[in-house]
Tab-separated table of C-alpha atoms in Angstrom:
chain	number	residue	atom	x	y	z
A	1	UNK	CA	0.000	0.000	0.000
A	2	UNK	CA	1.167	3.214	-1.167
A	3	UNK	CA	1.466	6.029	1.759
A	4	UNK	CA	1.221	8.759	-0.390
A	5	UNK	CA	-2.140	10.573	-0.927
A	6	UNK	CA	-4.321	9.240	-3.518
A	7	UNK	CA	-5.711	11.495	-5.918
A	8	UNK	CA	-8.119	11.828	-8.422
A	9	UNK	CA	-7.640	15.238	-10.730
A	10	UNK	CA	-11.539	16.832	-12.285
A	11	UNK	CA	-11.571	19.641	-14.958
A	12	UNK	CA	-15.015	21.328	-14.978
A	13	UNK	CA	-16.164	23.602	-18.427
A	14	UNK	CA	-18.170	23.686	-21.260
A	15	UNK	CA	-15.520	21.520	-23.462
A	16	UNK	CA	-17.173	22.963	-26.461
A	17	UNK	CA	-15.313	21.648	-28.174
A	18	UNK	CA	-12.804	19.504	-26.678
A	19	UNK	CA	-9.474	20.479	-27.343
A	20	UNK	CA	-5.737	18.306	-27.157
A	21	UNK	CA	-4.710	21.716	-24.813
A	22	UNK	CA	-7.739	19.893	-22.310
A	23	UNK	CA	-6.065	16.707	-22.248
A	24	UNK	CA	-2.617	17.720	-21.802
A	25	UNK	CA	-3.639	19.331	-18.828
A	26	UNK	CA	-4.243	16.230	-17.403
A	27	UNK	CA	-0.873	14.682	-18.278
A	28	UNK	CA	0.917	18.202	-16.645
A	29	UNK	CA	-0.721	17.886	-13.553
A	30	UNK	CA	-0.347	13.968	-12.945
A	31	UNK	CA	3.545	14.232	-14.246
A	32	UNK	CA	3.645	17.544	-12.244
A	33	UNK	CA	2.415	15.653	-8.666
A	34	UNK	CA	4.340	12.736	-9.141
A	35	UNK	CA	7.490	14.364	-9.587
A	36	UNK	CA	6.626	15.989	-6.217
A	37	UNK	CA	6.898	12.635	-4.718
A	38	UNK	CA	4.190	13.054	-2.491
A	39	UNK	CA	0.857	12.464	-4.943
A	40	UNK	CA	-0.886	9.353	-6.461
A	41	UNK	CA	-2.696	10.073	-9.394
A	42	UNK	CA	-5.044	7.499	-10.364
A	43	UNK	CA	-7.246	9.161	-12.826
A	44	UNK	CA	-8.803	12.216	-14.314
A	45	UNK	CA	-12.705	12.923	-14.640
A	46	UNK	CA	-13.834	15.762	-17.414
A	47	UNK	CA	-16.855	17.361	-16.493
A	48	UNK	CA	-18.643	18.873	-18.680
A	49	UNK	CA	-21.056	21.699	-17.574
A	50	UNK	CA	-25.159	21.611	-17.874
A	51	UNK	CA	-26.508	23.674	-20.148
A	52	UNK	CA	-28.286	25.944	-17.652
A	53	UNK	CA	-24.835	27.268	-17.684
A	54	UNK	CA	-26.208	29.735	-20.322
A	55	UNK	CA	-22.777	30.185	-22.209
A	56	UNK	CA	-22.995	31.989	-25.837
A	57	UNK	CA	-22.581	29.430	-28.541
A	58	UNK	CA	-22.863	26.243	-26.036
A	59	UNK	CA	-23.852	22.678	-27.538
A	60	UNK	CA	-26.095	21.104	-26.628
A	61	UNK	CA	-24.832	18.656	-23.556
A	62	UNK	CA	-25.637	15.628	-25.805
A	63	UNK	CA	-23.351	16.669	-28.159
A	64	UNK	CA	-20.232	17.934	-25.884
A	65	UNK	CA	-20.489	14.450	-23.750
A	66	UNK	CA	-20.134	12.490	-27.104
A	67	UNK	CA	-17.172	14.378	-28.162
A	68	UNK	CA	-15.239	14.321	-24.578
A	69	UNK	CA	-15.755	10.552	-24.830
A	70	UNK	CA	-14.721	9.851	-28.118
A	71	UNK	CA	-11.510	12.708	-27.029
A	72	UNK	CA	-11.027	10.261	-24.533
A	73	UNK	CA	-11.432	6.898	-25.694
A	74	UNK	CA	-7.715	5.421	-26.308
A	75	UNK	CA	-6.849	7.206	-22.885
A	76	UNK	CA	-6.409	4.373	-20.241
A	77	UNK	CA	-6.904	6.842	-17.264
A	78	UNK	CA	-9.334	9.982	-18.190
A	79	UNK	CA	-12.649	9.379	-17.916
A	80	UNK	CA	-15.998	11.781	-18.856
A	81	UNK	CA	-18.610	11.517	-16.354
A	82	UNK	CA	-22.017	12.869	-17.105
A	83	UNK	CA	-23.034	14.116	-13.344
A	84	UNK	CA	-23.089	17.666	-14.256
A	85	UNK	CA	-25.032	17.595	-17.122
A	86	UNK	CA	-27.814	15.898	-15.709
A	87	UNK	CA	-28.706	17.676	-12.558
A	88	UNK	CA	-31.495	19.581	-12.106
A	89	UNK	CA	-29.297	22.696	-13.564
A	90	UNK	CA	-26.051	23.758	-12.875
A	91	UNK	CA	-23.676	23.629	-10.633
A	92	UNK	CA	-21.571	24.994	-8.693
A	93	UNK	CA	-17.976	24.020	-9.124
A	94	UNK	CA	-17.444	23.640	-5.388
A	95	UNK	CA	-20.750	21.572	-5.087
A	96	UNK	CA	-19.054	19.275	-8.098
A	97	UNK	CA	-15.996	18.533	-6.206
A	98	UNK	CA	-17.576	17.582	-3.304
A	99	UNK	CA	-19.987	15.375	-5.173
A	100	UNK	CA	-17.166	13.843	-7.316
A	101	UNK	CA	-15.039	12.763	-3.871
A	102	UNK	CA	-17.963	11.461	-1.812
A	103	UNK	CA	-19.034	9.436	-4.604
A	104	UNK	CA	-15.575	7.807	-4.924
A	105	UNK	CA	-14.971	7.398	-1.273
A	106	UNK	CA	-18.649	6.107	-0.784
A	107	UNK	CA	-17.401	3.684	-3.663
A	108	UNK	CA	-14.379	2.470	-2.277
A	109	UNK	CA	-16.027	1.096	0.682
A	110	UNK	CA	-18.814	-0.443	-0.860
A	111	UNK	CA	-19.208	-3.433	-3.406
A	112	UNK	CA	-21.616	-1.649	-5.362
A	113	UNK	CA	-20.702	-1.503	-9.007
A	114	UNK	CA	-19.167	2.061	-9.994
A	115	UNK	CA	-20.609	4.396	-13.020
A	116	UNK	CA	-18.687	3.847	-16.190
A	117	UNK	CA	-16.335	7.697	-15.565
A	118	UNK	CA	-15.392	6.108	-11.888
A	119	UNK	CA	-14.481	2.266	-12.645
A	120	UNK	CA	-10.826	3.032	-13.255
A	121	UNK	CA	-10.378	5.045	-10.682
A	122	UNK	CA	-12.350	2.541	-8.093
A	123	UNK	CA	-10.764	0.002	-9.004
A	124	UNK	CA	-7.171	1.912	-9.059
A	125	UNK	CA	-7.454	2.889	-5.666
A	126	UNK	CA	-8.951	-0.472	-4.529
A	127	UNK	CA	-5.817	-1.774	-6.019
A	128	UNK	CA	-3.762	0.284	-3.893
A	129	UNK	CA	-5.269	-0.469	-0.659
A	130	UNK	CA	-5.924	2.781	-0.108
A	131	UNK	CA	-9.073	4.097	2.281
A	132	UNK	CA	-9.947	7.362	1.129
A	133	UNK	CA	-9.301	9.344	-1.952
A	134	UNK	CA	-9.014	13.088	-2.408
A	135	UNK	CA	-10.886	14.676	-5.839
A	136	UNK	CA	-8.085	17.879	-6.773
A	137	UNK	CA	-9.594	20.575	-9.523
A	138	UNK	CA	-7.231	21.049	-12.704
A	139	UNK	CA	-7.270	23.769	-14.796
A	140	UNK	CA	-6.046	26.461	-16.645
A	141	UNK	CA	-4.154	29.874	-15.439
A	142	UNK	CA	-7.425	31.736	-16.889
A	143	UNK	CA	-9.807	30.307	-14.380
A	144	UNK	CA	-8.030	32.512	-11.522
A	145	UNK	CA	-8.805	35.419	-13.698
A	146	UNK	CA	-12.407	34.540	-13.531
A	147	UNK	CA	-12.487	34.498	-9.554
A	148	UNK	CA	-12.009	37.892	-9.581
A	149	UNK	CA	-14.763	38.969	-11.661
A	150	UNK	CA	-17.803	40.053	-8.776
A	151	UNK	CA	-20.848	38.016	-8.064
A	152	UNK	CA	-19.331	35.037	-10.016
A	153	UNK	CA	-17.540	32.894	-7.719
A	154	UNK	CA	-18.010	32.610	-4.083
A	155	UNK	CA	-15.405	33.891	-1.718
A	156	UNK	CA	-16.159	31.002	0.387
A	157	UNK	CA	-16.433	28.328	-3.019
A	158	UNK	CA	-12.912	29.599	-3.697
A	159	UNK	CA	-11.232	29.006	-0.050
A	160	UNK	CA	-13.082	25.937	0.068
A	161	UNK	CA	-12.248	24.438	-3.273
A	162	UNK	CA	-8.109	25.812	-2.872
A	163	UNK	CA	-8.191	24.765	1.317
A	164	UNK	CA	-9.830	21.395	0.975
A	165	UNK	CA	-9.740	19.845	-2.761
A	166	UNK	CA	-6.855	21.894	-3.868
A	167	UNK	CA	-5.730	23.498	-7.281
A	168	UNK	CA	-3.286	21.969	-10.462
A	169	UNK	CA	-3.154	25.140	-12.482
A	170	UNK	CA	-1.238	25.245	-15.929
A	171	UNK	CA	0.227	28.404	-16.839
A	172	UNK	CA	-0.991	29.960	-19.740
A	173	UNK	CA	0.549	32.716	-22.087
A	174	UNK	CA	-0.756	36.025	-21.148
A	175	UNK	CA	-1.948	35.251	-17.771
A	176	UNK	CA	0.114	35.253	-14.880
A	177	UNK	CA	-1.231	33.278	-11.779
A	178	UNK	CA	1.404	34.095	-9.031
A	179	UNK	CA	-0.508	37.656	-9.161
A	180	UNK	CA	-3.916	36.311	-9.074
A	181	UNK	CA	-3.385	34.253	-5.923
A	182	UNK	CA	-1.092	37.503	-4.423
A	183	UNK	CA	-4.099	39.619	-5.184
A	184	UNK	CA	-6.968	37.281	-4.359
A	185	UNK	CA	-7.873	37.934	-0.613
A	186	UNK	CA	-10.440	34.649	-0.726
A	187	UNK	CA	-7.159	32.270	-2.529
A	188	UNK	CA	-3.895	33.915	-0.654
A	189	UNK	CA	-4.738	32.083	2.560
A	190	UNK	CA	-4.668	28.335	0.603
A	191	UNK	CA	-1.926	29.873	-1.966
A	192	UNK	CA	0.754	26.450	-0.733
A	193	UNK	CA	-2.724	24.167	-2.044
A	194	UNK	CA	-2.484	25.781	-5.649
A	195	UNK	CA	0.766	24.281	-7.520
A	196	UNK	CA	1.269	25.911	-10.551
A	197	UNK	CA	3.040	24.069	-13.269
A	198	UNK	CA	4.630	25.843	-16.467
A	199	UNK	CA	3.663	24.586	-20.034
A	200	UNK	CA	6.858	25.467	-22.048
A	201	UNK	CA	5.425	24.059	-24.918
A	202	UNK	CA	2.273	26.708	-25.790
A	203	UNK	CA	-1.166	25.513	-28.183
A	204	UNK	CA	-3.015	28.778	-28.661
A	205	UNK	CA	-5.847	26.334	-30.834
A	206	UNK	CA	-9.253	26.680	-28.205
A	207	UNK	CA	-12.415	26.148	-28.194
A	208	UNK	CA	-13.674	29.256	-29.447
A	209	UNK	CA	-11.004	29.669	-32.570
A	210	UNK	CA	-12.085	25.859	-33.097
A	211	UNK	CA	-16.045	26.920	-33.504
C-alpha cells in the first residue's frame, strides 16, 4: 500500500469543443504531482457543464459528452462523467468537487458496481489499498482570472475548493497566476494548495477559434 495521498484530478467547463490543450492538462498535472513525490494520481474525470450554464454558442450537452468521450477513448486513465449535465441545472464548481469525492470514497467502501467515468479510478485505488481518496480541480491559469470577476464565484467556493480539494493550475501565455493568488484575498490564505506548473510548450488552438 502506497502512503502517499491518492488522488483523483476533475476539470469542470463547457468543453465545447474539446481540445488536445484539455487533455494535456491532465498529463501536466499527474507528471507535475508525481514528480513531487508526495501524490498518487489514479485518474482524471472531465466534467462537462449543464446547459443551464447559459454560455454563448454552447452545444447542446448531448453533443459535448459524445465528443469528450470519443476525445477520450484510447486514454487508459481519463474518464468523462455525465453528473453535471444531468442535474437539475447547474452547478456549482465547489458543489461538483464535493460530489465527485464522496461518490468515490462512498465507492471504495462499498461493493456496489461504480458508473462507467469512476471504474478506473475505483478500481485503481482499490488496487492500492488505499481508504480514502481526495478529488483535486485542474485547470487552466485563466480560471483565476475569472475568480475575480464580482458576483461570479463565491469567496467562500474559492477558499473551500483551494483549502480542501486543492488546485493543479497550468500556466498559460498572457496570464500570470502568481498575481492572481497575491491579489486574491479569498485564494492567498490556501496559496501552498495551488501548484502551478509551467507549459513550455504553448497551443493557442481553443475552443472558441475551433467553432
Amino acid at each position: 500500500m502506497s502512503s502517499k495521498p491518492h488522488v483523483a484530478l476533475v476539470a469542470v467547463g463547457a468543453f465545447n469543443p474539446p481540445t488536445n490543450a484539455h487533455l494535456k492538462i491532465f498529463e501536466l498535472a499527474k507528471d507535475h504531482l508525481h514528480k513531487l513525490g508526495s501524490f498518487s494520481v489514479l485518474g482524471g474525470i472531465i466534467s462537462p457543464v449543464h446547459d443551464a450554464y447559459g454560455k454563448k454558442d454552447l452545444a447542446p450537452a448531448v453533443h459535448r459528452l459524445e465528443m469528450c468521450q470519443r476525445s477520450v477513448s484510447s486514454s487508459s486513465w481519463i474518464s468523462v462523467s455525465d453528473w453535471e449535465v444531468t442535474r437539475p441545472g447547474w452547478s456549482r464548481t465547489r458543489a461538483t468537487l464535493n460530489s465527485y469525492e464522496s461518490c468515490l470514497n462512498s465507492l471504495l467502501s462499498s461493493n456496489e458496481i461504480p458508473p462507467m467515468w469512476a471504474s478506473h479510478i475505483v478500481c485503481s485505488t482499490k488496487e492500492e489499498e488505499a481508504e480514502k481518496l481526495n478529488v483535486k480541480l485542474v485547470c487552466g491559469a485563466d480560471l483565476l482570472e475569472y475568480f475575480a470577476i464580482p458576483n461570479l464565484w463565491l469567496d467562500e467556493d474559492i477558499d473551500h475548493i483551494a483549502g480542501h480539494h486543492e488546485m493543479v493550475v497550468i500556466s498559460r501565455a498572457g496570464y500570470c497566476p502568481e498575481k492572481f493568488i497575491y491579489d486574491l484575498d479569498a485564494l492567498t490564505p490556501n496559496k501552498n494548495n495551488v501548484f502551478l506548473v509551467n507549459e513550455w510548450i504553448t497551443n493557442e488552438i481553443s475552443s472558441t477559434k475551433i467553432r
